[in-house]
XYZ file of C-alpha atoms in Angstrom:
461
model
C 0.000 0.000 0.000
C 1.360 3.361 -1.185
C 2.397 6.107 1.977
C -0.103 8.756 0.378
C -2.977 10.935 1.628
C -6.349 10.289 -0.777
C -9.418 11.947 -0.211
C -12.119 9.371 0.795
C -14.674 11.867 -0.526
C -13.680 12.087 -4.254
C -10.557 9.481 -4.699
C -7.983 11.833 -5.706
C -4.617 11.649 -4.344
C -2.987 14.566 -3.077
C 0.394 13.797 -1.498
C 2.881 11.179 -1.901
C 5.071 9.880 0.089
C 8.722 7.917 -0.262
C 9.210 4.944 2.454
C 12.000 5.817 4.657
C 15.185 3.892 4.033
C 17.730 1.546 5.579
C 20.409 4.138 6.893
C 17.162 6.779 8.071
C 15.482 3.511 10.141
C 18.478 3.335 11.680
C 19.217 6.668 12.561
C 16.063 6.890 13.892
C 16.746 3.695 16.315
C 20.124 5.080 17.226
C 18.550 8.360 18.017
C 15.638 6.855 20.208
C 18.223 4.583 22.082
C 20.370 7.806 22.765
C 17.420 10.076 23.615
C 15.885 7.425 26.111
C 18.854 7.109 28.302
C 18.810 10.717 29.618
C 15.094 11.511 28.948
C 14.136 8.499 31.519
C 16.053 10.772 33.913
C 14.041 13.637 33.446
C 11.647 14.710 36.609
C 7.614 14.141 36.225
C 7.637 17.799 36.862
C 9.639 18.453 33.578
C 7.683 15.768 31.271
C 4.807 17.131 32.140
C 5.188 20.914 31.406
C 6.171 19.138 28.069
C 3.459 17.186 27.643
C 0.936 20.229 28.928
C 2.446 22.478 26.222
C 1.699 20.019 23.490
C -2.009 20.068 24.638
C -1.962 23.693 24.026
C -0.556 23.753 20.738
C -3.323 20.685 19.938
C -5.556 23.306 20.811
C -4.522 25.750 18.713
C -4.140 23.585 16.074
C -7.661 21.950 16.692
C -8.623 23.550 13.541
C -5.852 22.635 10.652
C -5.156 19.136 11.816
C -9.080 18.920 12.316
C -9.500 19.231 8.033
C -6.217 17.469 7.648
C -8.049 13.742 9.377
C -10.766 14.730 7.239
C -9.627 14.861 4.155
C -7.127 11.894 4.918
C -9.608 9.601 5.905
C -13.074 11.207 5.894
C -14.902 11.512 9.244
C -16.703 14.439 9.631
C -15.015 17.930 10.434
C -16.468 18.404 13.600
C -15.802 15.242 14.693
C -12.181 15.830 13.350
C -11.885 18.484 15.660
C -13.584 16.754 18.981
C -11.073 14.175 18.400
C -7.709 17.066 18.436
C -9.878 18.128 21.677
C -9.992 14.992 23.283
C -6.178 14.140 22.797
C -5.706 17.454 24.321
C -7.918 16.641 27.262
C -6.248 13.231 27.547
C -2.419 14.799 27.695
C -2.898 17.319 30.208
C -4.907 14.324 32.612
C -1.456 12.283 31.936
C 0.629 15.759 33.124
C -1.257 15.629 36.339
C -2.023 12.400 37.509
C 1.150 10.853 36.079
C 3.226 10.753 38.844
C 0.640 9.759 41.543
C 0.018 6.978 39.486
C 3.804 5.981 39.128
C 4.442 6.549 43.095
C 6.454 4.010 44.917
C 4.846 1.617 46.703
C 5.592 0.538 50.366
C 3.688 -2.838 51.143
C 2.317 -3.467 54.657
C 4.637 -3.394 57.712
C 4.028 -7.132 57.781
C 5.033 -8.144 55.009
C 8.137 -5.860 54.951
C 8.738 -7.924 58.435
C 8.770 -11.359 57.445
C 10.905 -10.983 54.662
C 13.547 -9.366 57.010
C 14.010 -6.530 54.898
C 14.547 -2.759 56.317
C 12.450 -1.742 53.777
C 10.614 -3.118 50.803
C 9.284 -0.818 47.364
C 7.543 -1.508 44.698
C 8.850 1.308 41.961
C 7.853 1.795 37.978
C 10.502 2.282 35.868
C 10.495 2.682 31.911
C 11.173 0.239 29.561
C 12.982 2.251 26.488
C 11.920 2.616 23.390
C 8.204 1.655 22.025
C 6.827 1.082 19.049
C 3.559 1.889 18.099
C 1.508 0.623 15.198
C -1.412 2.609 14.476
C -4.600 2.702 12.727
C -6.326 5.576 10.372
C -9.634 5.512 12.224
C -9.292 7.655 15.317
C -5.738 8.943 13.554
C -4.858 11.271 16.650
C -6.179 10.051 19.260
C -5.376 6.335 18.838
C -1.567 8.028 18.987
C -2.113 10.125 21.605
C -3.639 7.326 24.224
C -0.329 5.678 23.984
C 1.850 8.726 23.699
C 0.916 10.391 26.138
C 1.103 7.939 28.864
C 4.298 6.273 27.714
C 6.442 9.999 27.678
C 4.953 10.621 30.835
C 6.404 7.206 31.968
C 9.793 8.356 30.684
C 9.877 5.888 27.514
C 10.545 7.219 23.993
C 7.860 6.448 21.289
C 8.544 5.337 17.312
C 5.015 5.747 15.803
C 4.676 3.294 12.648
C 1.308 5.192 11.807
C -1.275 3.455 9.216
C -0.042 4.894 5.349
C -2.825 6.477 4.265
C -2.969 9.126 7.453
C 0.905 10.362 6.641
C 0.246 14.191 7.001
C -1.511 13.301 10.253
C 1.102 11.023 11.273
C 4.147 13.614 10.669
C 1.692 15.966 12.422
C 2.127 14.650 15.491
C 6.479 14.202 15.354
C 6.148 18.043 14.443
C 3.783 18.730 17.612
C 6.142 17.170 19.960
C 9.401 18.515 18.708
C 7.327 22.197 18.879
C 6.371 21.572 22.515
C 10.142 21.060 23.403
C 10.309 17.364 23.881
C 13.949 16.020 23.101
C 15.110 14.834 19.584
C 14.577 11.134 19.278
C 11.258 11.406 22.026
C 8.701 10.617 19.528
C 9.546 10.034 16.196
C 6.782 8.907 12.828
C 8.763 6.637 10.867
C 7.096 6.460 7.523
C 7.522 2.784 6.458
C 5.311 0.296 5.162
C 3.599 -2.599 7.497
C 6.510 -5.363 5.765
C 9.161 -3.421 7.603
C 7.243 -3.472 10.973
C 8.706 -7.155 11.676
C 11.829 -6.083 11.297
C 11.899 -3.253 13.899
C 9.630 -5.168 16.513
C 13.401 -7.595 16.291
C 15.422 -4.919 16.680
C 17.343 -4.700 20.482
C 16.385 -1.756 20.653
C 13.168 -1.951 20.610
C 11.654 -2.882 23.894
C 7.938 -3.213 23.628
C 4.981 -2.312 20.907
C 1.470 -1.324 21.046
C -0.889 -2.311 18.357
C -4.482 -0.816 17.570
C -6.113 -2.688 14.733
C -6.813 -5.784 12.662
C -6.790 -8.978 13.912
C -4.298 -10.107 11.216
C -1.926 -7.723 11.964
C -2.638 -8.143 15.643
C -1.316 -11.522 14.855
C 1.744 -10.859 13.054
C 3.136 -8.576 15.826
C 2.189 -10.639 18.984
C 3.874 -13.600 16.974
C 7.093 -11.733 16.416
C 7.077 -10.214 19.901
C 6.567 -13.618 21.417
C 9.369 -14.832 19.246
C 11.231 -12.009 20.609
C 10.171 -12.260 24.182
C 8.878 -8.562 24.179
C 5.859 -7.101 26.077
C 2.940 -6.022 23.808
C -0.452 -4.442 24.181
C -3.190 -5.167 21.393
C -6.269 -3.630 20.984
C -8.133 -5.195 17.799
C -11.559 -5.392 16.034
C -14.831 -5.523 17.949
C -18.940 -6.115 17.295
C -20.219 -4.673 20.042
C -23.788 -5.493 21.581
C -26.081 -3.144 22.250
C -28.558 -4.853 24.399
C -32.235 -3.186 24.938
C -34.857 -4.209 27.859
C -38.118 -3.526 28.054
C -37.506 -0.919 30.881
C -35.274 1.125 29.129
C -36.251 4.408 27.916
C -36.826 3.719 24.337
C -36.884 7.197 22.729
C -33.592 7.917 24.399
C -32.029 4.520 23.505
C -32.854 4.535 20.311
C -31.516 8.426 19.746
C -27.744 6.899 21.401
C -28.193 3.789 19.142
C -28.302 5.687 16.131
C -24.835 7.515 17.300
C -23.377 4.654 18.549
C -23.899 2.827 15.106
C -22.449 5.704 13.005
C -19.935 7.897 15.063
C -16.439 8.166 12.682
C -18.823 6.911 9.652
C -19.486 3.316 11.491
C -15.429 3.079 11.699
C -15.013 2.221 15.460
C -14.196 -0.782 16.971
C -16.000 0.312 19.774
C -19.048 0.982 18.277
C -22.229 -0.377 18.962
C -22.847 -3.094 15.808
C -25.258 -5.673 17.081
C -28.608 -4.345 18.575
C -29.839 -7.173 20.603
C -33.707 -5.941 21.406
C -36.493 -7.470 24.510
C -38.871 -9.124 21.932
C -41.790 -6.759 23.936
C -40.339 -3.777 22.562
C -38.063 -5.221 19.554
C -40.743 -3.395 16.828
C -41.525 -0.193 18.834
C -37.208 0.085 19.181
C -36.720 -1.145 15.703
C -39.252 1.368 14.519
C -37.397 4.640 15.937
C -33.509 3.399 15.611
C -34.713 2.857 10.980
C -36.291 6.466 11.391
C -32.903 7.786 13.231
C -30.447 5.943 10.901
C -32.832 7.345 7.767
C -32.495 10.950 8.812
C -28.658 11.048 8.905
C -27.052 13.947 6.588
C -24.656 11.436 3.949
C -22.465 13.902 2.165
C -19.094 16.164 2.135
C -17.246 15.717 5.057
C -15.937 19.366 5.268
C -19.611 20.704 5.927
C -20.233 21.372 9.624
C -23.750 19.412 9.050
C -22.781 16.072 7.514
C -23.423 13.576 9.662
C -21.920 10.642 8.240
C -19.008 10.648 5.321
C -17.550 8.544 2.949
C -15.968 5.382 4.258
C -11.835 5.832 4.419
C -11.002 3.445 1.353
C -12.094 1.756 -1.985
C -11.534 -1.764 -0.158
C -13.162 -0.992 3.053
C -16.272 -0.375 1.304
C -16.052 -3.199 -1.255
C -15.475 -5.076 2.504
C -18.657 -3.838 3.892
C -20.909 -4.727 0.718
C -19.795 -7.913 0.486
C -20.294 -8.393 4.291
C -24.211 -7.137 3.103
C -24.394 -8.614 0.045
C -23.863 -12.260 2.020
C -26.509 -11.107 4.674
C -29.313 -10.521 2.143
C -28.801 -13.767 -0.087
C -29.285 -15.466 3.268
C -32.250 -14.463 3.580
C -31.816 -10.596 6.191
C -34.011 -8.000 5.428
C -33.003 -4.761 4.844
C -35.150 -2.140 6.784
C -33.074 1.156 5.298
C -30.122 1.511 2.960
C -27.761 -1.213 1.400
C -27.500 0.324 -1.847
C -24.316 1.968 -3.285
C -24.577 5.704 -3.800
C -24.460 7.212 -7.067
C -21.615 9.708 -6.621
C -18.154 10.552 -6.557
C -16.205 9.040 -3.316
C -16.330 6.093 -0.448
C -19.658 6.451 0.637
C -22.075 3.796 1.674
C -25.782 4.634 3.654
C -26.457 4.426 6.751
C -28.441 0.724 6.484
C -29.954 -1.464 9.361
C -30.400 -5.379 8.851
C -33.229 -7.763 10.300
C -33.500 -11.522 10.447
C -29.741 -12.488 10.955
C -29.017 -15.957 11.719
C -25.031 -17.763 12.730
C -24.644 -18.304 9.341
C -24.635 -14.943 7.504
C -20.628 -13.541 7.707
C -22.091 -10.314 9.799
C -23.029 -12.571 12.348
C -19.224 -13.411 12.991
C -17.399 -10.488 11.423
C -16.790 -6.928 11.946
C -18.864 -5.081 10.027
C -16.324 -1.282 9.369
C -19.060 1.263 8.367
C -22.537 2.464 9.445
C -24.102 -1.318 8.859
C -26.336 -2.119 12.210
C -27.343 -5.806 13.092
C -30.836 -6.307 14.758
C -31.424 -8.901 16.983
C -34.698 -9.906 18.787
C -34.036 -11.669 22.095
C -37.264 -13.469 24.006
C -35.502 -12.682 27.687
C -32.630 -11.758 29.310
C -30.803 -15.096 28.982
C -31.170 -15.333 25.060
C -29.860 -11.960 25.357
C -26.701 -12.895 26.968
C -26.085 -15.718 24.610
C -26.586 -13.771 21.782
C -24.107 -10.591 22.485
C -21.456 -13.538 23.782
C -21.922 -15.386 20.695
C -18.711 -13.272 18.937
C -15.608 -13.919 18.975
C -14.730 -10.390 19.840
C -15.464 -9.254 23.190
C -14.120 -5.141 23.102
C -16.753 -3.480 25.254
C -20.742 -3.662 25.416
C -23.823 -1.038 26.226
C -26.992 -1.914 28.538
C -30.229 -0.473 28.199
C -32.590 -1.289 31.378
C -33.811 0.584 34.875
C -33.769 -2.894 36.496
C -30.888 -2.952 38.764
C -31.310 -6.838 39.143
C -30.308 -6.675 34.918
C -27.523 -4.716 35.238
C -26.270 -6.820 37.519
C -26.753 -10.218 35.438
C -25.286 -8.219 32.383
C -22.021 -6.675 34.259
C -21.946 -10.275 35.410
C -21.931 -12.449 32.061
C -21.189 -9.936 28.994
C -17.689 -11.268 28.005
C -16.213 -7.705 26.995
C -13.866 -5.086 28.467
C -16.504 -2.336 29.241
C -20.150 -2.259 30.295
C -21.763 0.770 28.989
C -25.434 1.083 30.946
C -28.016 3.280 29.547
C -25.157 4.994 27.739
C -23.072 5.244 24.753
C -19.548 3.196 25.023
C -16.550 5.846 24.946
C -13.149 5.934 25.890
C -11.737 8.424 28.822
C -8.384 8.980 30.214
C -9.266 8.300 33.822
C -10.603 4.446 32.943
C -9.227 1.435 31.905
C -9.723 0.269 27.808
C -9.185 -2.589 26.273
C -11.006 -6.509 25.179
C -10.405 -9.814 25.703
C -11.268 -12.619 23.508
C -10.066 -11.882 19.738
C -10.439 -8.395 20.676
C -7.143 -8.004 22.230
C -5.171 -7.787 25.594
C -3.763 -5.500 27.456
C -4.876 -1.730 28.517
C -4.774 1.214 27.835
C -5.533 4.677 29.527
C -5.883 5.479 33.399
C -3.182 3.851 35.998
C -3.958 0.610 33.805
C -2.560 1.813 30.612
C 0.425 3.835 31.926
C 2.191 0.904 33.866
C 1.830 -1.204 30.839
C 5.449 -0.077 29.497
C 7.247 0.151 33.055
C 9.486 -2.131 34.968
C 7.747 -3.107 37.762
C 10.650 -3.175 40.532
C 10.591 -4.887 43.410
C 13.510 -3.212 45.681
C 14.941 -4.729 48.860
C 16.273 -3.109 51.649
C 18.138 -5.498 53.937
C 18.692 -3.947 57.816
């Protein structure tokens, strides 16, 4: 895949880029070796007046890089923008809370006592240098929930960013070198995903994040494992989005219809399958086709398009064919699930009925604003049906029966419980799956001692 920026919205390419070569890969490792061993030295206090004036040139910038996601990969301006926010938001929690959360621990007197030690700590220390492999979707902020969190820690990042966001991606080198973050801190190295393997084996190297497909999920666990090297994943997910007849159906219905579509149905924390009480499956089904029907399709710069064109060619060709399957199996599409007639990536809003185990969508991430209904006769089919997937990233609750929430926070196999609320991500809470959906965390205390050295240091008398 070529390193170039194409507008989603009309298919033309406007930049270019060359792959970095042999001798400027390895400057760049040299350079993050170097720059880690006196930057892990550096007090909290000093990282995070760095890491606080990044935020407010993100702010500033909200704007430019806001157009620049947009017309890289096609979510809607605004949105752009909320996103720029939100990494803002997310770096200035890290400058404050960073150091509480890294504190040394002293475990109880007891314990210190038996093992005849003077004094016993538990202390984080950084790894070294990490590299990141990251996807177009959420193009900043997907960055900035490791970055953030790992300079804080005192590591050094090398951001191997996905190749059709490169502006964005040598956006964010340029934001940290303007905040006044060492050389060799964070650095973008533009390189295709073949070269990836190669660094992850590197000595230099000590650890890698990855946000995105389960294939590549794959391929860097396997080398890492190979290599004996410590590795966060956070992959695909389907989502459930589970309705009782308690629930306040106008309301869930409204959050469905944003939890279906948000970053044009490219989440992997979206809501995908809507798994509805049979007693109000028609009254639900009713209001989240009229929601999904009203959404404003079109040019992604406008400040009231509501959903855009999907990011590439083969991500839409992905999603019809994941459709196309469902209706020769016999689903019924309420609303869209038609190709528009126009320039660009887009494809409607569209909600599917009648989906049985067979149909592909029933297994597989659907990458665009294609909903899943699902009519459940009680609370147990409901379970079985939102753990029937072999992705288990997060899940949302609709009820007022505190008894349900209960059963569901109980026995939904994901990383998150949403109840009567939309799933999101926030600095202060832990993120992440389990099953096929990854391992690992990221964000709050979680996230930021996933790249340290957890110490154990002895004092003797």
């Amino acid at each position: 895949m070529p390193i170039a920026t194409v507008n989603p919205a009309n298919g033309e390419t406007l930049k270019t880029y060359e792959a970095m070569g042999e001798e400027e890969l390895e400057r760049r490792l040299q350079l993050a070796e170097a720059t880690y061993r006196t930057y892990r030295t550096t007090t909290f206090a000093e990282r995070a007046r760095l890491l606080n004036k990044a935020a407010d040139l993100l702010d500033e910038d909200q704007g430019e890089i806001g157009r620049v996601m947009t017309t890289e990969m096609g979510k809607p301006v605004k949105q752009a923008r909320a996103e720029a926010a939100k990494c803002a938001k997310a770096m200035r929690w890290y400058a404050e809370h960073a150091e509480g959360l890294l504190a040394d621990e002293e475990p109880a007197e007891q314990d210190v006592t038996d093992t005849g030690a003077s004094r016993v700590r538990v202390r984080y220390r950084p790894l070294g240098p990490v590299l990141a492999v990251m996807p177009w979707n959420f193009p900043l902020w997907q960055v900035v929930r490791f970055a953030a969190p790992a300079l804080m820690a005192g590591n050094v990042g090398l951001l191997k960013h996905a190749s059709n966001v490169p502006q964005t991606a040598l956006y964010l080198e340029d934001l940290f070198h303007r905040a006044g973050f060492p050389e060799g801190c964070f650095q973008t190295l533009l390189i295709g995903s073949a070269a990836v393997d190669d660094i992850l084996r590197d000595e230099r190297v000590e650890a890698a994040t990855l946000t995105g497909s389960e294939p590549a999920g794959r391929a860097v666990a396997s080398t890492a494992g190979e290599m004996i090297k410590k590795t966060v994943l956070e992959l695909g997910g389907s989502d459930p989005f589970v309705v009782m007849p308690s629930a306040d159906l106008d309301r869930a219905a409204e959050v469905a219809v944003t939890a279906r579509v948000q970053n044009n149905g490219q989440s992997c924390i979206a809501a995908k399958r809507f798994i509805v009480h049979t007693d109000v499956y028609d009254a639900f089904a009713e209001r989240f086709v009229r929601g999904m029907e009203a959404l404003r399709m079109g040019d992604p710069m406008q400040e009231d398009t509501e959903v855009g064109p999907l990011a590439s060619e083969q991500g839409r060709a992905d999603l019809e064919e994941l459709v196309d399957d469902a209706r020769r199996s016999g689903a019924t599409v309420l609303c869209g699930g038609e190709r528009p007639d126009r320039p660009g990536w887009f494809y409607p809003p569209t909600v599917l009925a009648g989906i049985t185990r067979e149909m592909r969508i029933h297994r597989e991430e659907a990458f665009g604003p294609v909903a899943t209904l699902y009519r459940a006769a009680d609370l147990d089919e409901a379970v079985l049906i939102a753990n029937d997937s072999p992705f288990g990233l997060s899940s949302n609750v609709w009820t007022r029966d505190e008894n349900e929430v209960d059963r569901f926070v109980r026995d939904l196999e994901a990383g998150g419980v949403f109840v009567n609320g939309m799933t999101a991500s926030h600095p202060a809470f832990p993120f992440g799956g389990i099953k096929r959906s990854g391992y690992g965390r990221e964000l709050s205390g979680h996230g930021i001692r996933e790249f340290c050295n957890i110490t154990t240091v002895w004092q003797g008398a």
